[in-house]
mmCIF file of C-alpha atoms and ligand atoms in Angstrom:
data_model
loop_
_atom_site.group_PDB
_atom_site.id
_atom_site.type_symbol
_atom_site.label_atom_id
_atom_site.label_comp_id
_atom_site.label_asym_id
_atom_site.label_seq_id
_atom_site.Cartn_x
_atom_site.Cartn_y
_atom_site.Cartn_z
ATOM 1 C CA MET A 25 27.227 -38.712 -14.510
ATOM 2 C CA ARG A 26 29.688 -41.701 -15.567
ATOM 3 C CA GLN A 27 30.406 -42.271 -11.752
ATOM 4 C CA ILE A 28 27.049 -43.135 -10.974
ATOM 5 C CA ALA A 29 26.385 -44.811 -14.172
ATOM 6 C CA GLU A 30 29.665 -47.261 -13.298
ATOM 7 C CA ARG A 31 28.547 -47.501 -9.599
ATOM 8 C CA ALA A 32 24.829 -48.556 -10.488
ATOM 9 C CA GLU A 33 25.988 -50.768 -13.750
ATOM 10 C CA VAL A 34 24.017 -49.474 -16.294
ATOM 11 C CA SER A 35 24.279 -46.543 -18.820
ATOM 12 C CA ILE A 36 25.243 -42.878 -18.534
ATOM 13 C CA GLY A 37 21.775 -42.885 -20.916
ATOM 14 C CA THR A 38 19.705 -44.799 -17.994
ATOM 15 C CA VAL A 39 21.031 -42.310 -15.263
ATOM 16 C CA SER A 40 20.122 -39.438 -17.376
ATOM 17 C CA HIS A 41 16.499 -40.872 -18.005
ATOM 18 C CA VAL A 42 16.439 -41.151 -14.521
ATOM 19 C CA ILE A 43 17.400 -37.872 -13.118
ATOM 20 C CA ASN A 44 15.411 -36.305 -15.945
ATOM 21 C CA ASP A 45 12.792 -38.079 -15.999
ATOM 22 C CA THR A 46 12.972 -38.023 -19.850
ATOM 23 C CA ALA A 47 11.708 -41.925 -20.324
ATOM 24 C CA LYS A 48 10.661 -44.656 -17.937
ATOM 25 C CA VAL A 49 13.039 -46.629 -16.285
ATOM 26 C CA ARG A 50 12.545 -50.341 -14.654
ATOM 27 C CA GLU A 51 12.114 -49.628 -11.574
ATOM 28 C CA LYS A 52 14.779 -52.176 -10.521
ATOM 29 C CA LEU A 53 17.308 -50.234 -12.509
ATOM 30 C CA ARG A 54 15.740 -46.942 -11.380
ATOM 31 C CA GLN A 55 16.502 -47.871 -7.757
ATOM 32 C CA ARG A 56 19.882 -48.857 -8.747
ATOM 33 C CA VAL A 57 20.345 -45.507 -9.920
ATOM 34 C CA LEU A 58 18.922 -44.050 -6.987
ATOM 35 C CA ASP A 59 21.037 -45.574 -4.255
ATOM 36 C CA ALA A 60 24.389 -44.760 -6.241
ATOM 37 C CA ILE A 61 23.310 -41.239 -6.499
ATOM 38 C CA ARG A 62 22.781 -41.144 -2.828
ATOM 39 C CA SER A 63 25.790 -43.112 -1.677
ATOM 40 C CA LEU A 64 27.954 -40.520 -3.933
ATOM 41 C CA GLY A 65 26.157 -37.439 -2.652
ATOM 42 C CA TYR A 66 25.500 -36.317 -6.040
ATOM 43 C CA GLN A 67 23.003 -32.648 -6.691
ATOM 44 C CA PRO A 68 21.637 -32.031 -10.176
ATOM 45 C CA SER A 69 22.918 -28.786 -11.139
ATOM 46 C CA GLN A 70 19.450 -27.021 -11.914
ATOM 47 C CA LEU A 71 20.718 -24.388 -13.813
ATOM 48 C CA ALA A 72 22.423 -26.467 -16.035
ATOM 49 C CA ARG A 73 19.521 -28.823 -16.270
ATOM 50 C CA GLY A 74 17.559 -25.478 -16.912
ATOM 51 C CA LEU A 75 19.155 -24.682 -19.452
ATOM 52 C CA ARG A 76 19.273 -28.546 -21.255
ATOM 53 C CA ARG A 77 15.362 -27.709 -21.106
ATOM 54 C CA ASN A 78 15.174 -24.343 -21.393
ATOM 55 C CA GLU A 79 13.433 -23.590 -18.673
ATOM 56 C CA THR A 80 13.956 -23.212 -14.935
ATOM 57 C CA ASN A 81 12.615 -22.640 -11.735
ATOM 58 C CA ILE A 82 13.657 -19.233 -11.304
ATOM 59 C CA VAL A 83 11.991 -15.922 -10.554
ATOM 60 C CA VAL A 84 13.479 -13.103 -10.512
ATOM 61 C CA MET A 85 12.806 -9.827 -8.811
ATOM 62 C CA ILE A 86 14.009 -6.579 -9.297
ATOM 63 C CA ILE A 87 13.586 -3.936 -6.775
ATOM 64 C CA PRO A 88 14.745 -0.623 -6.081
ATOM 65 C CA ASP A 89 15.829 0.374 -2.455
ATOM 66 C CA ILE A 90 16.945 -2.949 -0.189
ATOM 67 C CA THR A 91 17.536 -0.013 2.290
ATOM 68 C CA ASN A 92 13.929 0.901 2.469
ATOM 69 C CA PRO A 93 11.772 -0.998 4.987
ATOM 70 C CA PHE A 94 9.005 -1.144 2.535
ATOM 71 C CA PHE A 95 10.415 -3.286 0.266
ATOM 72 C CA PRO A 96 11.287 -6.655 2.164
ATOM 73 C CA ALA A 97 7.424 -6.908 2.909
ATOM 74 C CA VAL A 98 6.922 -6.816 -0.725
ATOM 75 C CA VAL A 99 9.786 -9.345 -1.275
ATOM 76 C CA ARG A 100 8.780 -11.955 1.446
ATOM 77 C CA GLY A 101 5.101 -12.316 -0.181
ATOM 78 C CA VAL A 102 6.841 -12.925 -3.303
ATOM 79 C CA GLU A 103 9.291 -15.570 -1.714
ATOM 80 C CA ASP A 104 6.383 -17.463 0.114
ATOM 81 C CA VAL A 105 4.079 -17.418 -2.963
ATOM 82 C CA ALA A 106 7.376 -18.998 -5.091
ATOM 83 C CA TYR A 107 8.826 -21.008 -2.582
ATOM 84 C CA GLY A 108 5.699 -23.066 -1.719
ATOM 85 C CA ASN A 109 5.252 -23.300 -5.542
ATOM 86 C CA SER A 110 8.812 -24.836 -6.060
ATOM 87 C CA PHE A 111 9.953 -21.741 -7.665
ATOM 88 C CA ARG A 112 13.361 -19.945 -6.364
ATOM 89 C CA LEU A 113 13.931 -16.353 -6.034
ATOM 90 C CA ILE A 114 16.927 -14.456 -7.199
ATOM 91 C CA LEU A 115 16.877 -10.839 -5.610
ATOM 92 C CA CYS A 116 18.173 -7.931 -7.386
ATOM 93 C CA ASN A 117 18.526 -4.512 -6.095
ATOM 94 C CA THR A 118 18.957 -1.318 -8.142
ATOM 95 C CA ASP A 119 19.391 1.409 -5.886
ATOM 96 C CA ASN A 120 17.195 2.954 -8.233
ATOM 97 C CA ASP A 121 19.462 3.330 -10.803
ATOM 98 C CA PRO A 122 17.885 2.814 -14.240
ATOM 99 C CA ARG A 123 21.484 1.224 -15.338
ATOM 100 C CA LYS A 124 21.742 -1.481 -13.223
ATOM 101 C CA GLU A 125 18.119 -2.213 -13.909
ATOM 102 C CA ILE A 126 18.912 -2.572 -17.368
ATOM 103 C CA SER A 127 22.002 -4.559 -16.721
ATOM 104 C CA TYR A 128 19.886 -6.890 -14.619
ATOM 105 C CA LEU A 129 17.061 -7.312 -16.953
ATOM 106 C CA ASN A 130 19.955 -8.240 -19.554
ATOM 107 C CA GLU A 131 22.282 -10.684 -18.119
ATOM 108 C CA LEU A 132 19.743 -12.385 -16.275
ATOM 109 C CA ARG A 133 17.917 -13.186 -19.510
ATOM 110 C CA SER A 134 20.910 -15.831 -20.132
ATOM 111 C CA TYR A 135 19.314 -17.899 -16.825
ATOM 112 C CA ARG A 136 16.652 -18.424 -18.290
ATOM 113 C CA PRO A 137 14.154 -17.417 -15.694
ATOM 114 C CA ALA A 138 10.778 -18.528 -15.613
ATOM 115 C CA GLY A 139 9.577 -15.037 -14.939
ATOM 116 C CA TRP A 140 10.419 -11.662 -13.623
ATOM 117 C CA LEU A 141 8.924 -9.581 -11.238
ATOM 118 C CA VAL A 142 9.634 -5.755 -11.411
ATOM 119 C CA ILE A 143 9.555 -2.463 -9.294
ATOM 120 C CA PRO A 144 10.826 -0.080 -11.677
ATOM 121 C CA ALA A 145 13.441 2.698 -10.913
ATOM 122 C CA ALA A 146 12.499 4.664 -13.616
ATOM 123 C CA ASP A 147 9.496 4.756 -15.272
ATOM 124 C CA SER A 148 10.725 6.370 -18.741
ATOM 125 C CA VAL A 149 13.180 4.441 -19.708
ATOM 126 C CA MET A 150 11.790 0.728 -18.772
ATOM 127 C CA ALA A 151 8.699 -0.289 -21.010
ATOM 128 C CA ALA A 152 10.759 -1.147 -23.962
ATOM 129 C CA GLN A 153 13.494 -3.282 -21.661
ATOM 130 C CA LEU A 154 10.542 -4.977 -20.264
ATOM 131 C CA GLU A 155 8.876 -5.661 -23.438
ATOM 132 C CA SER A 156 12.327 -7.312 -24.640
ATOM 133 C CA ALA A 157 12.452 -8.870 -21.312
ATOM 134 C CA ALA A 158 8.903 -10.359 -22.146
ATOM 135 C CA ALA A 159 10.162 -11.218 -25.865
ATOM 136 C CA SER A 160 12.415 -13.700 -24.765
ATOM 137 C CA GLY A 161 9.258 -16.055 -23.287
ATOM 138 C CA ALA A 162 9.639 -15.271 -19.684
ATOM 139 C CA PRO A 163 6.664 -13.662 -18.377
ATOM 140 C CA VAL A 164 6.780 -10.323 -16.855
ATOM 141 C CA VAL A 165 4.469 -8.691 -13.781
ATOM 142 C CA CYS A 166 5.365 -4.791 -13.002
ATOM 143 C CA LEU A 167 4.410 -3.946 -9.310
ATOM 144 C CA ASP A 168 4.085 -0.792 -6.898
ATOM 145 C CA ARG A 169 4.683 1.193 -9.937
ATOM 146 C CA GLN A 170 4.074 1.376 -13.385
ATOM 147 C CA PRO A 171 6.153 2.367 -15.946
ATOM 148 C CA PRO A 172 4.435 4.718 -18.743
ATOM 149 C CA GLY A 173 3.880 2.685 -22.119
ATOM 150 C CA TRP A 174 3.891 -0.998 -20.072
ATOM 151 C CA LYS A 175 1.017 -2.992 -21.258
ATOM 152 C CA GLY A 176 1.525 -6.098 -19.651
ATOM 153 C CA ASP A 177 0.273 -7.003 -15.880
ATOM 154 C CA VAL A 178 0.683 -4.756 -13.314
ATOM 155 C CA VAL A 179 -0.026 -4.631 -9.738
ATOM 156 C CA LEU A 180 -0.540 -1.626 -7.467
ATOM 157 C CA VAL A 181 -1.881 0.450 -4.591
ATOM 158 C CA ALA A 182 -4.732 3.021 -4.506
ATOM 159 C CA ASN A 183 -2.204 5.750 -4.163
ATOM 160 C CA GLU A 184 -4.343 8.441 -5.530
ATOM 161 C CA ALA A 185 -7.143 7.573 -3.126
ATOM 162 C CA GLY A 186 -4.467 7.148 -0.198
ATOM 163 C CA ALA A 187 -3.188 10.939 -0.675
ATOM 164 C CA HIS A 188 -6.436 11.801 -0.774
ATOM 165 C CA SER A 189 -7.620 10.613 2.116
ATOM 166 C CA ALA A 190 -4.433 11.863 4.168
ATOM 167 C CA THR A 191 -5.015 15.485 3.022
ATOM 168 C CA ARG A 192 -8.997 15.457 3.709
ATOM 169 C CA HIS A 193 -7.817 14.742 7.265
ATOM 170 C CA LEU A 194 -5.366 17.424 7.238
ATOM 171 C CA LEU A 195 -8.110 19.456 6.179
ATOM 172 C CA ARG A 196 -10.870 18.413 8.644
ATOM 173 C CA MET A 197 -8.257 19.131 11.862
ATOM 174 C CA GLY A 198 -8.433 22.470 9.909
ATOM 175 C CA HIS A 199 -4.668 22.938 8.460
ATOM 176 C CA ARG A 200 -4.962 25.484 5.647
ATOM 177 C CA GLN A 201 -1.498 25.716 4.975
ATOM 178 C CA LEU A 202 -0.608 22.646 3.807
ATOM 179 C CA ALA A 203 2.895 21.333 2.132
ATOM 180 C CA VAL A 204 3.473 18.163 0.246
ATOM 181 C CA ILE A 205 6.875 16.500 -0.149
ATOM 182 C CA THR A 206 6.376 14.070 -3.207
ATOM 183 C CA GLY A 207 8.551 11.108 -4.703
ATOM 184 C CA PRO A 208 10.439 11.148 -7.573
ATOM 185 C CA LEU A 209 8.123 12.671 -10.112
ATOM 186 C CA HIS A 210 8.915 10.226 -12.494
ATOM 187 C CA LEU A 211 7.494 7.709 -11.073
ATOM 188 C CA THR A 212 3.650 7.093 -11.183
ATOM 189 C CA ASN A 213 3.018 6.312 -7.826
ATOM 190 C CA ALA A 214 4.772 9.578 -6.729
ATOM 191 C CA VAL A 215 2.562 11.411 -9.190
ATOM 192 C CA GLU A 216 -0.021 9.570 -7.961
ATOM 193 C CA ARG A 217 0.168 10.858 -4.615
ATOM 194 C CA LEU A 218 0.904 14.422 -6.073
ATOM 195 C CA LYS A 219 -2.659 14.365 -7.557
ATOM 196 C CA GLY A 220 -4.390 12.755 -4.573
ATOM 197 C CA PHE A 221 -3.271 15.765 -2.526
ATOM 198 C CA LYS A 222 -4.431 18.375 -5.438
ATOM 199 C CA ARG A 223 -7.651 16.897 -5.454
ATOM 200 C CA ALA A 224 -8.281 16.996 -2.193
ATOM 201 C CA LEU A 225 -7.101 20.667 -2.167
ATOM 202 C CA ALA A 226 -9.177 21.814 -4.694
ATOM 203 C CA GLU A 227 -12.750 20.251 -3.345
ATOM 204 C CA ALA A 228 -11.859 22.131 -0.297
ATOM 205 C CA LYS A 229 -10.802 25.513 -2.241
ATOM 206 C CA VAL A 230 -8.133 25.796 -0.591
ATOM 207 C CA PRO A 231 -5.543 27.290 -2.942
ATOM 208 C CA ILE A 232 -1.864 24.999 -3.512
ATOM 209 C CA GLU A 233 1.194 26.933 -3.084
ATOM 210 C CA PRO A 234 3.355 26.113 -5.807
ATOM 211 C CA GLU A 235 6.478 26.620 -3.151
ATOM 212 C CA TYR A 236 4.956 24.448 -0.820
ATOM 213 C CA ILE A 237 5.062 21.316 -3.501
ATOM 214 C CA GLN A 238 8.585 19.633 -3.326
ATOM 215 C CA GLU A 239 10.048 16.886 -4.688
ATOM 216 C CA ALA A 240 12.291 14.675 -2.854
ATOM 217 C CA ARG A 241 13.465 11.039 -3.570
ATOM 218 C CA PHE A 242 11.371 8.787 -1.230
ATOM 219 C CA ASN A 243 14.571 8.315 1.123
ATOM 220 C CA ARG A 244 15.176 10.028 4.628
ATOM 221 C CA GLN A 245 17.735 12.760 3.804
ATOM 222 C CA SER A 246 15.842 13.903 0.868
ATOM 223 C CA GLY A 247 12.559 14.227 2.771
ATOM 224 C CA TYR A 248 15.385 15.803 5.442
ATOM 225 C CA GLN A 249 16.373 18.020 2.556
ATOM 226 C CA ALA A 250 12.939 19.529 1.202
ATOM 227 C CA ALA A 251 11.450 19.782 5.400
ATOM 228 C CA ALA A 252 14.622 21.928 5.970
ATOM 229 C CA ARG A 253 13.130 24.134 3.386
ATOM 230 C CA LEU A 254 9.641 24.198 3.705
ATOM 231 C CA LEU A 255 10.323 25.144 7.732
ATOM 232 C CA ARG A 256 12.660 28.365 6.470
ATOM 233 C CA MET A 257 9.141 29.503 4.526
ATOM 234 C CA LEU A 258 7.177 32.348 5.357
ATOM 235 C CA PRO A 259 4.083 31.617 6.169
ATOM 236 C CA ARG A 260 5.580 28.463 7.503
ATOM 237 C CA PRO A 261 3.256 25.129 6.215
ATOM 238 C CA THR A 262 1.324 24.052 9.542
ATOM 239 C CA ALA A 263 1.467 20.601 8.368
ATOM 240 C CA ILE A 264 3.239 18.585 5.998
ATOM 241 C CA PHE A 265 2.351 15.528 3.875
ATOM 242 C CA ALA A 266 5.383 13.582 3.069
ATOM 243 C CA CYS A 267 4.473 11.031 0.219
ATOM 244 C CA ASN A 268 6.407 7.786 1.888
ATOM 245 C CA ASP A 269 7.227 7.003 5.562
ATOM 246 C CA LEU A 270 10.795 7.530 5.657
ATOM 247 C CA MET A 271 10.819 11.211 4.254
ATOM 248 C CA ALA A 272 8.354 11.263 7.185
ATOM 249 C CA ILE A 273 11.065 10.873 9.540
ATOM 250 C CA GLY A 274 13.265 13.306 7.482
ATOM 251 C CA VAL A 275 10.535 15.807 8.429
ATOM 252 C CA LEU A 276 10.458 14.428 12.175
ATOM 253 C CA LEU A 277 13.895 15.140 12.166
ATOM 254 C CA ALA A 278 14.108 18.713 10.555
ATOM 255 C CA ALA A 279 11.130 19.809 12.656
ATOM 256 C CA ARG A 280 13.340 18.643 15.690
ATOM 257 C CA GLU A 281 16.406 20.390 14.887
ATOM 258 C CA LEU A 282 14.335 23.559 14.794
ATOM 259 C CA ASP A 283 12.487 22.889 18.284
ATOM 260 C CA LEU A 284 9.045 22.842 16.074
ATOM 261 C CA HIS A 285 7.272 20.283 18.253
ATOM 262 C CA CYS A 286 4.918 17.729 16.555
ATOM 263 C CA PRO A 287 2.112 17.592 16.388
ATOM 264 C CA ASP A 288 1.408 21.518 18.120
ATOM 265 C CA GLN A 289 3.559 23.498 15.764
ATOM 266 C CA LEU A 290 4.179 20.873 12.707
ATOM 267 C CA SER A 291 1.473 18.176 12.148
ATOM 268 C CA ILE A 292 2.831 15.411 9.748
ATOM 269 C CA VAL A 293 1.538 12.488 7.742
ATOM 270 C CA GLY A 294 3.053 9.758 5.814
ATOM 271 C CA PHE A 295 2.608 6.979 3.290
ATOM 272 C CA ASP A 296 3.842 3.357 3.688
ATOM 273 C CA ASP A 297 2.280 2.540 7.330
ATOM 274 C CA LEU A 298 5.905 0.882 8.117
ATOM 275 C CA ASP A 299 6.014 -0.590 11.415
ATOM 276 C CA PHE A 300 8.268 1.606 12.792
ATOM 277 C CA ALA A 301 5.378 4.423 12.477
ATOM 278 C CA GLU A 302 3.541 3.495 15.759
ATOM 279 C CA PHE A 303 7.051 3.730 17.517
ATOM 280 C CA THR A 304 7.980 7.179 16.369
ATOM 281 C CA ALA A 305 7.582 10.215 18.923
ATOM 282 C CA PRO A 306 4.526 11.120 18.222
ATOM 283 C CA ALA A 307 3.254 7.922 16.910
ATOM 284 C CA LEU A 308 3.187 8.657 13.022
ATOM 285 C CA THR A 309 0.033 9.262 11.314
ATOM 286 C CA SER A 310 0.436 7.272 7.769
ATOM 287 C CA VAL A 311 -1.243 6.038 4.687
ATOM 288 C CA TYR A 312 -1.284 1.778 5.084
ATOM 289 C CA GLN A 313 -0.522 0.017 1.861
ATOM 290 C CA PRO A 314 -0.379 -3.883 2.051
ATOM 291 C CA GLY A 315 3.038 -4.302 1.229
ATOM 292 C CA TYR A 316 3.021 -7.984 1.654
ATOM 293 C CA GLN A 317 0.015 -8.089 -0.196
ATOM 294 C CA LEU A 318 1.422 -6.661 -3.264
ATOM 295 C CA GLY A 319 3.951 -9.540 -3.248
ATOM 296 C CA THR A 320 1.977 -12.462 -2.864
ATOM 297 C CA THR A 321 -0.644 -10.774 -5.754
ATOM 298 C CA ALA A 322 1.906 -10.063 -8.084
ATOM 299 C CA ALA A 323 3.669 -13.616 -7.419
ATOM 300 C CA ARG A 324 0.464 -15.137 -7.967
ATOM 301 C CA LEU A 325 -0.521 -13.809 -11.102
ATOM 302 C CA LEU A 326 3.061 -14.289 -12.273
ATOM 303 C CA LEU A 327 2.676 -18.076 -11.719
ATOM 304 C CA LYS A 328 -0.015 -17.843 -13.942
ATOM 305 C CA ARG A 329 1.424 -16.570 -16.510
ATOM 306 C CA ILE A 330 4.247 -19.177 -16.464
ATOM 307 C CA GLN A 331 1.600 -21.453 -16.306
ATOM 308 C CA GLY A 332 0.272 -20.451 -19.598
ATOM 309 C CA SER A 333 -2.723 -18.518 -18.762
ATOM 310 C CA LYS A 334 -3.345 -16.435 -21.727
ATOM 311 C CA GLN A 335 -6.118 -14.220 -19.877
ATOM 312 C CA PHE A 336 -5.875 -10.180 -21.237
ATOM 313 C CA PRO A 337 -3.050 -8.165 -19.414
ATOM 314 C CA GLN A 338 -4.424 -7.447 -16.143
ATOM 315 C CA LYS A 339 -4.646 -3.956 -13.574
ATOM 316 C CA ILE A 340 -4.567 -5.253 -9.847
ATOM 317 C CA VAL A 341 -5.178 -2.145 -7.438
ATOM 318 C CA LEU A 342 -4.861 -2.990 -4.008
ATOM 319 C CA PRO A 343 -6.730 -0.723 -1.347
ATOM 320 C CA SER A 344 -4.786 1.791 1.013
ATOM 321 C CA GLU A 345 -6.240 3.033 4.081
ATOM 322 C CA LEU A 346 -5.293 5.872 6.659
ATOM 323 C CA LYS A 347 -4.284 5.164 10.002
ATOM 324 C CA ILE A 348 -4.722 7.685 12.478
ATOM 325 C CA ARG A 349 -1.987 8.117 14.894
ATOM 326 C CA HIS A 350 -0.490 11.282 17.191
ATOM 327 C CA SER A 351 1.275 13.357 14.248
ATOM 328 C CA VAL A 352 -1.422 15.749 13.366
ATOM 329 C CA ALA A 353 -2.993 18.376 15.882
ATOM 330 C CA SER A 354 -6.190 20.225 15.125
ATOM 331 C CA LEU A 355 -6.659 23.447 14.263
ATOM 332 C CA SER A 356 -9.631 24.039 14.721
ATOM 333 C CA PRO A 357 -10.973 26.253 17.648
ATOM 334 C CA ALA A 358 -11.626 23.400 20.741
ATOM 335 C CA PRO A 359 -15.781 22.695 21.038
ATOM 336 C CA PRO A 360 -16.605 24.764 24.305
ATOM 337 C CA SER A 361 -16.723 22.623 27.252
ATOM 338 C CA PRO A 362 -19.345 21.992 29.332
ATOM 339 C CA SER A 363 -18.838 23.836 32.499
ATOM 340 C CA ARG A 364 -17.702 27.213 29.765
ATOM 341 C CA LEU A 365 -21.516 26.171 28.110
ATOM 342 C CA ARG A 366 -23.378 26.477 31.438
ATOM 343 C CA GLN A 367 -21.067 29.700 32.819
ATOM 344 C CA ARG A 368 -22.224 31.314 29.385
ATOM 345 C CA GLU A 369 -25.877 30.147 29.858
ATOM 346 C CA GLU A 370 -25.754 31.706 33.594
ATOM 347 C CA ALA A 371 -24.434 35.139 32.013
ATOM 348 C CA LEU A 372 -27.298 35.565 29.707
ATOM 349 C CA GLU A 373 -29.802 34.532 32.544
ATOM 350 C CA ILE A 374 -28.038 37.487 34.265
ATOM 351 C CA ARG A 375 -28.276 39.644 31.675
HETATM 352 O O1 RIB B 8 8.687 3.856 0.683
HETATM 353 C C1 RIB B 8 9.111 3.886 -0.685
HETATM 354 C C2 RIB B 8 8.440 3.815 -1.608
HETATM 355 O O2 RIB B 8 8.567 3.682 -2.929
HETATM 356 C C3 RIB B 8 6.590 3.097 -1.366
HETATM 357 O O3 RIB B 8 5.903 3.960 -1.423
HETATM 358 C C4 RIB B 8 6.419 2.618 -2.324
HETATM 359 O O4 RIB B 8 4.985 2.852 -2.486
HETATM 360 C C5 RIB B 8 7.429 2.717 -3.364
HETATM 361 O O5 RIB B 8 7.178 2.646 -4.701
#
């Protein structure tokens, strides 16, 4: 600042008022300061400025798995809203490790973020940590997963309903030996999807085989391992509902290794409807969840809180939708073709 003050021939205080907009400065002096800033190529440190004022334009977003193609769409939604409103995003990846998550929550507090967007890694330990982050004054919005005990804002997708419609589709196609590969059952969205699966079976009065419920970790490898276990069972399930698309890819791989053709010998449904779902062979039937909209909705809610909204905590649930493609075969006997019907009628006439 001293250099700017010398170049503009004003006091350091005047420079500081122009930069921080803390007092009215005569236009002529202001222009001299701005010219000096330009000619010296000075860039104010946003962080230092934020720390002085005790507020920044930083939004911290914590996601559990940057390698899972579901999350970039969510981040994109957040970033579009944040950037459009002059906020800047710090993105942290926890690899689903609660310890990493806690260290981000604790350490980044000293950056005085304006707000937090959190997709929790593990629901069990989160609520208390999030509350203490929120207690430091910056609002917190959870998305995609809701830690039990968390009483703040949350934006989710209709997980139970999505899983229910996926399972009903399999039942309608005649499947009765239905298996499910769940996500980690300490996560609310994994629990909700399992609930939807069980509800559809209960409504159809189809018994649930406990061994047909396999817990995995929402990644391809654990989906593959769970499918390998299921496909060795007797009787072998005729259909597997994988509670996310990466695990569904794992199921496809396990089936391929065992020379089981999808869908003729094994039907598969996923959840997420990631871009690649259309391009697998066969194209994957999957439950679409609006990742981008999840991000934009959560970011808008956070911005309202940053601007001081005192509304009661909100729980927003976005709809999911089953996208039917080619990975499910029908086990119901095919309706007789018209020529078959004619033959039958002729046979009846002869008799
Ligand atoms: O694919 C990752 C899964 O974990 C998604 O279904 C999403 O809901 C997340 O929580």
